[in-house]
PDB file of C-alpha atoms in Angstrom:
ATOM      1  CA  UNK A  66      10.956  16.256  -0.373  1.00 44.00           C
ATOM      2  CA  UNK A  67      13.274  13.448   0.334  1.00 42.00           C
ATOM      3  CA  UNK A  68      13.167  10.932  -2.536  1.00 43.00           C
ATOM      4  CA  UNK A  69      15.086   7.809  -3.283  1.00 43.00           C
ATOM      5  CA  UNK A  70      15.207   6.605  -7.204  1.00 51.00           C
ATOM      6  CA  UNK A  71      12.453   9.267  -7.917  1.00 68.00           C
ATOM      7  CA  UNK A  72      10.111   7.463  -4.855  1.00 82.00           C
ATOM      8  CA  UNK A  73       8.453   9.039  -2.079  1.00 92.00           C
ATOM      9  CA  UNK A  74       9.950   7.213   1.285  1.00 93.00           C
ATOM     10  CA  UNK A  75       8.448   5.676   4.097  1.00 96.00           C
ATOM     11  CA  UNK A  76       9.743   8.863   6.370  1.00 94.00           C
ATOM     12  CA  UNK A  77       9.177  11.506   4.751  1.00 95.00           C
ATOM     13  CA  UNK A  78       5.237  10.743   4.732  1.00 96.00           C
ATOM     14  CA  UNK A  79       5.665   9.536   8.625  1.00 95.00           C
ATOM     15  CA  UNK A  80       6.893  13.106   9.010  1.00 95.00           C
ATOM     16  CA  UNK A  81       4.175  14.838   7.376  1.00 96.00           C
ATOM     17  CA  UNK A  82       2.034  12.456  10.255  1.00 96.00           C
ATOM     18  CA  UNK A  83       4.043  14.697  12.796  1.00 95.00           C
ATOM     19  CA  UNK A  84       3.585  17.410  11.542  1.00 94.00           C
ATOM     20  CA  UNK A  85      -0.235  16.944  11.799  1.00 95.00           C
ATOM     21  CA  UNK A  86      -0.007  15.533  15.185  1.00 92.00           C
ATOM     22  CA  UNK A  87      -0.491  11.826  14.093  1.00 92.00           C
ATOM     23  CA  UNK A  88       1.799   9.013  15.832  1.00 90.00           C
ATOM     24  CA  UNK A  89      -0.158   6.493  13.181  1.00 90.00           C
ATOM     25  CA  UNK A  90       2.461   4.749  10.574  1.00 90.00           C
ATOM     26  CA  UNK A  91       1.774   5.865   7.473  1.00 97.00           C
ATOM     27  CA  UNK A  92       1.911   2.040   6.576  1.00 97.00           C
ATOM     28  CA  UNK A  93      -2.057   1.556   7.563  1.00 97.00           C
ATOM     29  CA  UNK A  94      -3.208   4.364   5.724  1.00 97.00           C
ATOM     30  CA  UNK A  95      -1.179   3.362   2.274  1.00 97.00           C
ATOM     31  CA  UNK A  96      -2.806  -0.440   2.796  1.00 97.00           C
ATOM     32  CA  UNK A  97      -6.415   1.324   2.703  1.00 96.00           C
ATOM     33  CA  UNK A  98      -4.795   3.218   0.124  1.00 97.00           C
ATOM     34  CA  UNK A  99      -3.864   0.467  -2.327  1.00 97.00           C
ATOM     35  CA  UNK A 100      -7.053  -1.244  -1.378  1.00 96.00           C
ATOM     36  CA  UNK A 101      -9.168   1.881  -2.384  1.00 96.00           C
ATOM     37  CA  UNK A 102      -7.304   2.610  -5.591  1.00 96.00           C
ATOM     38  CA  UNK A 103      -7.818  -1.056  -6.353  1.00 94.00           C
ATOM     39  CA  UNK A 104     -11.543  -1.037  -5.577  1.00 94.00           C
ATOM     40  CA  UNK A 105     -12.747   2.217  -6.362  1.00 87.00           C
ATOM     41  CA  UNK A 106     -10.365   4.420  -8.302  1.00 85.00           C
ATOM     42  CA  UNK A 107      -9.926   6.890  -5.094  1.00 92.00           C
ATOM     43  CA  UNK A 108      -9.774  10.747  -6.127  1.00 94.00           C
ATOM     44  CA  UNK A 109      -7.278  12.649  -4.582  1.00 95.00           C
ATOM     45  CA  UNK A 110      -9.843  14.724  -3.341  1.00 95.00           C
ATOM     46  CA  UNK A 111     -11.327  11.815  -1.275  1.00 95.00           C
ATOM     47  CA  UNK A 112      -7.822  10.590  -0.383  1.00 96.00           C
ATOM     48  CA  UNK A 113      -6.899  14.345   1.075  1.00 95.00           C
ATOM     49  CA  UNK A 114     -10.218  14.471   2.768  1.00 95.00           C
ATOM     50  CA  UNK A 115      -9.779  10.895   4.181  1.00 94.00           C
ATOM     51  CA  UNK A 116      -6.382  11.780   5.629  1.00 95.00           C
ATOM     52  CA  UNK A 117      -7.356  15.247   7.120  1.00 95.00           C
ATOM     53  CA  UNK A 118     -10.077  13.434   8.976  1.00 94.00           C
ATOM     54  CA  UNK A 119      -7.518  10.995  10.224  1.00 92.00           C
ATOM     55  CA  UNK A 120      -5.582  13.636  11.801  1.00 94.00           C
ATOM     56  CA  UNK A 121      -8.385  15.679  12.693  1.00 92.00           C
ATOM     57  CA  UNK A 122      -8.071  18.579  10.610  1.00 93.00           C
ATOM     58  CA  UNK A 123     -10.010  19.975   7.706  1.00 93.00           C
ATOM     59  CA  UNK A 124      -6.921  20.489   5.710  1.00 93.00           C
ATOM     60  CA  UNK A 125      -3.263  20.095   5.466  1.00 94.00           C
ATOM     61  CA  UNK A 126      -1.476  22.881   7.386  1.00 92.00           C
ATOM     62  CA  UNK A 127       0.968  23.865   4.292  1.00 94.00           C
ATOM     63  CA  UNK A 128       1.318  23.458   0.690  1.00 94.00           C
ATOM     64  CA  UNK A 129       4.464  21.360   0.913  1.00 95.00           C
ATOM     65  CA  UNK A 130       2.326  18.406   3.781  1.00 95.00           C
ATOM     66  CA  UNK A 131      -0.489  18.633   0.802  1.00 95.00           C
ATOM     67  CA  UNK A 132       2.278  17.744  -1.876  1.00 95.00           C
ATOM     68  CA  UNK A 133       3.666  14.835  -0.108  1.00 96.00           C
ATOM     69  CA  UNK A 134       0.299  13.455   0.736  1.00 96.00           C
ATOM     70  CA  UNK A 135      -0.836  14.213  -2.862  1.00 96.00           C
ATOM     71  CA  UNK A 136       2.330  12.868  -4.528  1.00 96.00           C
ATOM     72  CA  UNK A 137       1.896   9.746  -2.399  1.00 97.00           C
ATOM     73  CA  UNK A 138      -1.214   8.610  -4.246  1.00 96.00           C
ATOM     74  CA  UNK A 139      -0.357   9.637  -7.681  1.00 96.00           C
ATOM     75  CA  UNK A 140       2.924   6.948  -6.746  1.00 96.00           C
ATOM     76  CA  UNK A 141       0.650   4.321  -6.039  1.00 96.00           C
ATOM     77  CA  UNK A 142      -1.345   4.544  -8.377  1.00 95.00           C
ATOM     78  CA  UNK A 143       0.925   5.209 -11.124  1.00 94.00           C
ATOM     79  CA  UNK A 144       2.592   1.960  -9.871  1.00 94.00           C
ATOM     80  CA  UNK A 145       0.153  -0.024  -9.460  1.00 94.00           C
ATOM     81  CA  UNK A 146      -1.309   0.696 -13.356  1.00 92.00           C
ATOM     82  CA  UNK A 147       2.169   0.287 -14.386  1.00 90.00           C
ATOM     83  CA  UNK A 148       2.912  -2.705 -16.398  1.00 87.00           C
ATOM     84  CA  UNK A 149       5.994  -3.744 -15.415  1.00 86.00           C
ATOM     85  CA  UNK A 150       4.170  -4.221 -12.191  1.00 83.00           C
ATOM     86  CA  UNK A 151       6.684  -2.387  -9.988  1.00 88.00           C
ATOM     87  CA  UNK A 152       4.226  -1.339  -7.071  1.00 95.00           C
ATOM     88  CA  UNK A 153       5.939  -1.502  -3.261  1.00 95.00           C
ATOM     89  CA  UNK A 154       3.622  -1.298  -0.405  1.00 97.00           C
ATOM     90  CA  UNK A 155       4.902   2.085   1.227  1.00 97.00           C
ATOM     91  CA  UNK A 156       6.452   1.045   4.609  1.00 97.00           C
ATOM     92  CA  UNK A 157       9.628   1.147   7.059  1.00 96.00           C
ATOM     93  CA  UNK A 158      12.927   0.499   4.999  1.00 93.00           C
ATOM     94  CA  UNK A 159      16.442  -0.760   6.214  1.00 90.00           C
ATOM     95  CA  UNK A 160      16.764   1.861   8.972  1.00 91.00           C
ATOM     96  CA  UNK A 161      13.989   0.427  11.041  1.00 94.00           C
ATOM     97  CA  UNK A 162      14.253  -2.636  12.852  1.00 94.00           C
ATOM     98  CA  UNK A 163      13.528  -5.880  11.590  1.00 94.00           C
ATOM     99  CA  UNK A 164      10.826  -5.500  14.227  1.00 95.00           C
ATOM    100  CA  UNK A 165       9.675  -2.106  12.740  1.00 95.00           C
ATOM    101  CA  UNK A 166       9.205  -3.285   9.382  1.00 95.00           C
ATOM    102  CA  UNK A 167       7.598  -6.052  10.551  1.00 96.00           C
ATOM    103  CA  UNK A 168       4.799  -4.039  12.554  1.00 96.00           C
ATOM    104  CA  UNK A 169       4.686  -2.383   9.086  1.00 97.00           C
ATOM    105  CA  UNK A 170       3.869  -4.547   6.721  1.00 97.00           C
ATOM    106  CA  UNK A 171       1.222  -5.950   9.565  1.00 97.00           C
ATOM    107  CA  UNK A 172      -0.039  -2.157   9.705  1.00 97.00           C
ATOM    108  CA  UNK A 173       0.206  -2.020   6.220  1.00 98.00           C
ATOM    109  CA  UNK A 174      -2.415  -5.817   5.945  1.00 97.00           C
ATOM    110  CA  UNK A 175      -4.736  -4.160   8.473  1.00 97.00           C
ATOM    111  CA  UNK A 176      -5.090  -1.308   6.069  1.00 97.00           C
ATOM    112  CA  UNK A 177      -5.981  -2.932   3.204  1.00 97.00           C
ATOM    113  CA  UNK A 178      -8.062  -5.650   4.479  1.00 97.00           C
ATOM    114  CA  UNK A 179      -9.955  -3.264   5.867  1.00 95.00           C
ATOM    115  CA  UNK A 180     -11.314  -1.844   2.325  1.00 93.00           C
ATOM    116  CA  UNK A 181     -11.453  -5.213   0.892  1.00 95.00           C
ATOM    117  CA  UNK A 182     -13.462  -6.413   3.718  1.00 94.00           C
ATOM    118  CA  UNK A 183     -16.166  -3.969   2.710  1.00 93.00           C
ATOM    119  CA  UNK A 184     -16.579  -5.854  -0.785  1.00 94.00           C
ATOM    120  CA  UNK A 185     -19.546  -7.474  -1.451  1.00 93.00           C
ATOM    121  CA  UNK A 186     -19.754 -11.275  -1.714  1.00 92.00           C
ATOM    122  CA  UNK A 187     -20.690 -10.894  -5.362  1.00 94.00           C
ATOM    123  CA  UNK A 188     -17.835  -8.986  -6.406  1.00 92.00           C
ATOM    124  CA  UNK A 189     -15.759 -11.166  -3.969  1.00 92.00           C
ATOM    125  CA  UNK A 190     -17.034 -14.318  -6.404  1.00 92.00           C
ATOM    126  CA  UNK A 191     -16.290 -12.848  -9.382  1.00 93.00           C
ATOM    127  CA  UNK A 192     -12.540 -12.496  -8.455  1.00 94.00           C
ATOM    128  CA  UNK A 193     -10.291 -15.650  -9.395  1.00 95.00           C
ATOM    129  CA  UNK A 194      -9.155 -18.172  -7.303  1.00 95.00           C
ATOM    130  CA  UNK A 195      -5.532 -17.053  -6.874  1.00 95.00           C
ATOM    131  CA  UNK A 196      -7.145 -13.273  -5.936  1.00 96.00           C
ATOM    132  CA  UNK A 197      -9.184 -15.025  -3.401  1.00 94.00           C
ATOM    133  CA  UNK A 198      -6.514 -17.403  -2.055  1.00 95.00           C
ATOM    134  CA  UNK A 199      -4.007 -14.164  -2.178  1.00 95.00           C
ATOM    135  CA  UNK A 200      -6.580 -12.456   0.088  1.00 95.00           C
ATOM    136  CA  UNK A 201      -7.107 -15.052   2.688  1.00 94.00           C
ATOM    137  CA  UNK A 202      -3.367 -15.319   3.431  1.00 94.00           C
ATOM    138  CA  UNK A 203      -3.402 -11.762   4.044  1.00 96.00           C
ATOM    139  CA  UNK A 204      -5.490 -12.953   6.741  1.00 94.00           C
ATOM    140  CA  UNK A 205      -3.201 -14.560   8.028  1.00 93.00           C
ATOM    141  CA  UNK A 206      -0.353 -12.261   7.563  1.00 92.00           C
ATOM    142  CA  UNK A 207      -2.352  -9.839   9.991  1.00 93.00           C
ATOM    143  CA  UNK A 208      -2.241 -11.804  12.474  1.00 91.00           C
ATOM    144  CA  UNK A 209       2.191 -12.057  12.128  1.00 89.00           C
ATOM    145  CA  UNK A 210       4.227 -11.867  15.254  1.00 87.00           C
ATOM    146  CA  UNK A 211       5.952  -8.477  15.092  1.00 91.00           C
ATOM    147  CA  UNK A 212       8.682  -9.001  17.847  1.00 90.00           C
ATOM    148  CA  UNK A 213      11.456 -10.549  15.383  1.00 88.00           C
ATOM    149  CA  UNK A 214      14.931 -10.445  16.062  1.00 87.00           C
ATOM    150  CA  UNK A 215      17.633  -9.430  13.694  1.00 87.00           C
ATOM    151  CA  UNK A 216      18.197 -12.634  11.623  1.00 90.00           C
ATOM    152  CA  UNK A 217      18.833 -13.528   8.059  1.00 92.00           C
ATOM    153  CA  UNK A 218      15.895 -16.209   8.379  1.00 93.00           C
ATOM    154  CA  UNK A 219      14.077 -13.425   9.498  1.00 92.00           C
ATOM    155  CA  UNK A 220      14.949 -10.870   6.984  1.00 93.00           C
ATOM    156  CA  UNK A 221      14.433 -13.524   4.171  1.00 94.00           C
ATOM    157  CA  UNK A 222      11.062 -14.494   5.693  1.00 94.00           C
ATOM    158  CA  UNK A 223       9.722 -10.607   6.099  1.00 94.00           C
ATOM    159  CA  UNK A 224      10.749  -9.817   2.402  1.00 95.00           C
ATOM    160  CA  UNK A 225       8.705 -12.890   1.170  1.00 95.00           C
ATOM    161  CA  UNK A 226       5.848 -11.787   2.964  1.00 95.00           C
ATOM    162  CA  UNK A 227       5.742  -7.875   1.950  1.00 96.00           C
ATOM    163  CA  UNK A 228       6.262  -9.561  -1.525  1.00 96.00           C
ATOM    164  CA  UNK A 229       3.136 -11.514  -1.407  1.00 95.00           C
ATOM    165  CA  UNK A 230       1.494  -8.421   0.502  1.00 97.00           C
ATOM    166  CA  UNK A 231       2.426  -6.302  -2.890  1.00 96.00           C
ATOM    167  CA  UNK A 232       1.637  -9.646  -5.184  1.00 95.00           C
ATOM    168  CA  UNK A 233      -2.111  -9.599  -3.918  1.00 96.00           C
ATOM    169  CA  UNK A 234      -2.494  -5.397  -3.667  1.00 96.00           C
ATOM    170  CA  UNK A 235      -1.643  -5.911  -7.681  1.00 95.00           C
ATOM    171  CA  UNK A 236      -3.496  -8.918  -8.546  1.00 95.00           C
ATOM    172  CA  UNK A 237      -6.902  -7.101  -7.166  1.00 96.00           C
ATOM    173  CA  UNK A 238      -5.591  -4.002  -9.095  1.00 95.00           C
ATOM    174  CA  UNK A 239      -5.304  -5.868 -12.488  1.00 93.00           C
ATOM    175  CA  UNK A 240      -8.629  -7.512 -11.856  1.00 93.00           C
ATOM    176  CA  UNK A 241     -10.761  -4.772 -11.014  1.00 92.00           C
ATOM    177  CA  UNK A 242      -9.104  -2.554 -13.589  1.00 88.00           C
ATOM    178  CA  UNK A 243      -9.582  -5.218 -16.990  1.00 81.00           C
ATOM    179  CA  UNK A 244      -6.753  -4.783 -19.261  1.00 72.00           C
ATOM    180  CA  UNK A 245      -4.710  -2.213 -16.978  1.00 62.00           C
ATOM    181  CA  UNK A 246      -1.663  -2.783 -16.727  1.00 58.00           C
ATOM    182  CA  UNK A 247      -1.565  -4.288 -20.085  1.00 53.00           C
ATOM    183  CA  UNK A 248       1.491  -6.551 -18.954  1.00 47.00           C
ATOM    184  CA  UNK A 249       0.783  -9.218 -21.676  1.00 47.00           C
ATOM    185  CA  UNK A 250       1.989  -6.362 -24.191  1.00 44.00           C
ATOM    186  CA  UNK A 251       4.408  -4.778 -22.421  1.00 41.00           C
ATOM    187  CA  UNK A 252       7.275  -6.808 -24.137  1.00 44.00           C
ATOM    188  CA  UNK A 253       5.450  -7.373 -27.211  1.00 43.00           C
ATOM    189  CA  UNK A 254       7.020  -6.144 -30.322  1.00 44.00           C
ATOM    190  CA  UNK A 255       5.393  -3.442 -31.763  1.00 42.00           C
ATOM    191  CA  UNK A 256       4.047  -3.468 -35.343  1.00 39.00           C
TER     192      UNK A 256
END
């Protein structure tokens, strides 16, 4: 398993996709993923059942596909309850195009929308203005132009936007999931 400071990597999942015969980018499935972990506390049952139905299958083809695909929620979730707030969305790094990454983090919007469009409105109410606000420039986000060329604007522009992408995936986290991360103790001193 190919992992980079102890996380799973954008192509290493893509490849398990492959491997099952999916061309998808693994970048709209984690969206939905960080969406459902936010909203519902997705099993990893449910998450290996939603992916086998993705790619058609009734279960991964080998041990090793189920481990990646297995290991891949446990690291979003575990970074995502994490309070030193350290969740990435998972999606194409430096050796994809600025293009590529862009498409991405789109993909990636598309995915999680998608769950939190399902949310009733009086959930939706409940959640605080900055979650709300958060979620409606997501809405826009979708909507990016994808064909970018290889700029520093560019690059400075995409990495603000996958950060807000990641800012709202963890502000619906934290306010779904009441005192989890406990980030208002993390630096406390302890007693």
């Amino acid at each position: 398993m190919s992992l980079i400071n102890d996380r799973l990597d954008f192509s290493t999942v893509a490849d398990v996709f492959l491997i099952h015969g999916s061309m998808q980018s693994p970048a709209f499935q984690d969206g939905r993923l960080a969406g459902a972990l936010a909203l519902n506390d997705l099993s990893a049952e449910a998450w290996l059942d939603e992916l086998c139905a993705t790619f058609g299958i009734e279960q991964p083809r080998d041990p090793e596909s189920a481990e990646v695909l297995l290991g891949w929620r446990r690291q979003a979730l575990d970074a995502l309850a994490a309070a030193d707030l350290n969740y990435e969305p998972l999606l194409p790094d430096d050796l994809f195009s600025l293009a590529e990454r862009a498409q991405g983090l789109k993909d990636w919007t598309l995915g999680f929308l998608e769950l939190v469009q399902t949310v009733d409105s009086e959930t939706r109410n409940a959640w605080s203005a900055n979650l709300r606000e958060a979620l409606d420039d997501l809405q826009t986000l979708a909507s990016i132009e994808v064909d970018l060329d290889d700029s520093s604007e560019n690059e400075n522009d995409l990495f603000a936007l996958t950060e807000h992408a990641r800012m709202a995936a963890m502000l619906l986290y934290t306010e779904q999931h009441p005192g989890q991360p406990q980030v208002e103790e993390a630096n406390a001193p302890t007693q």
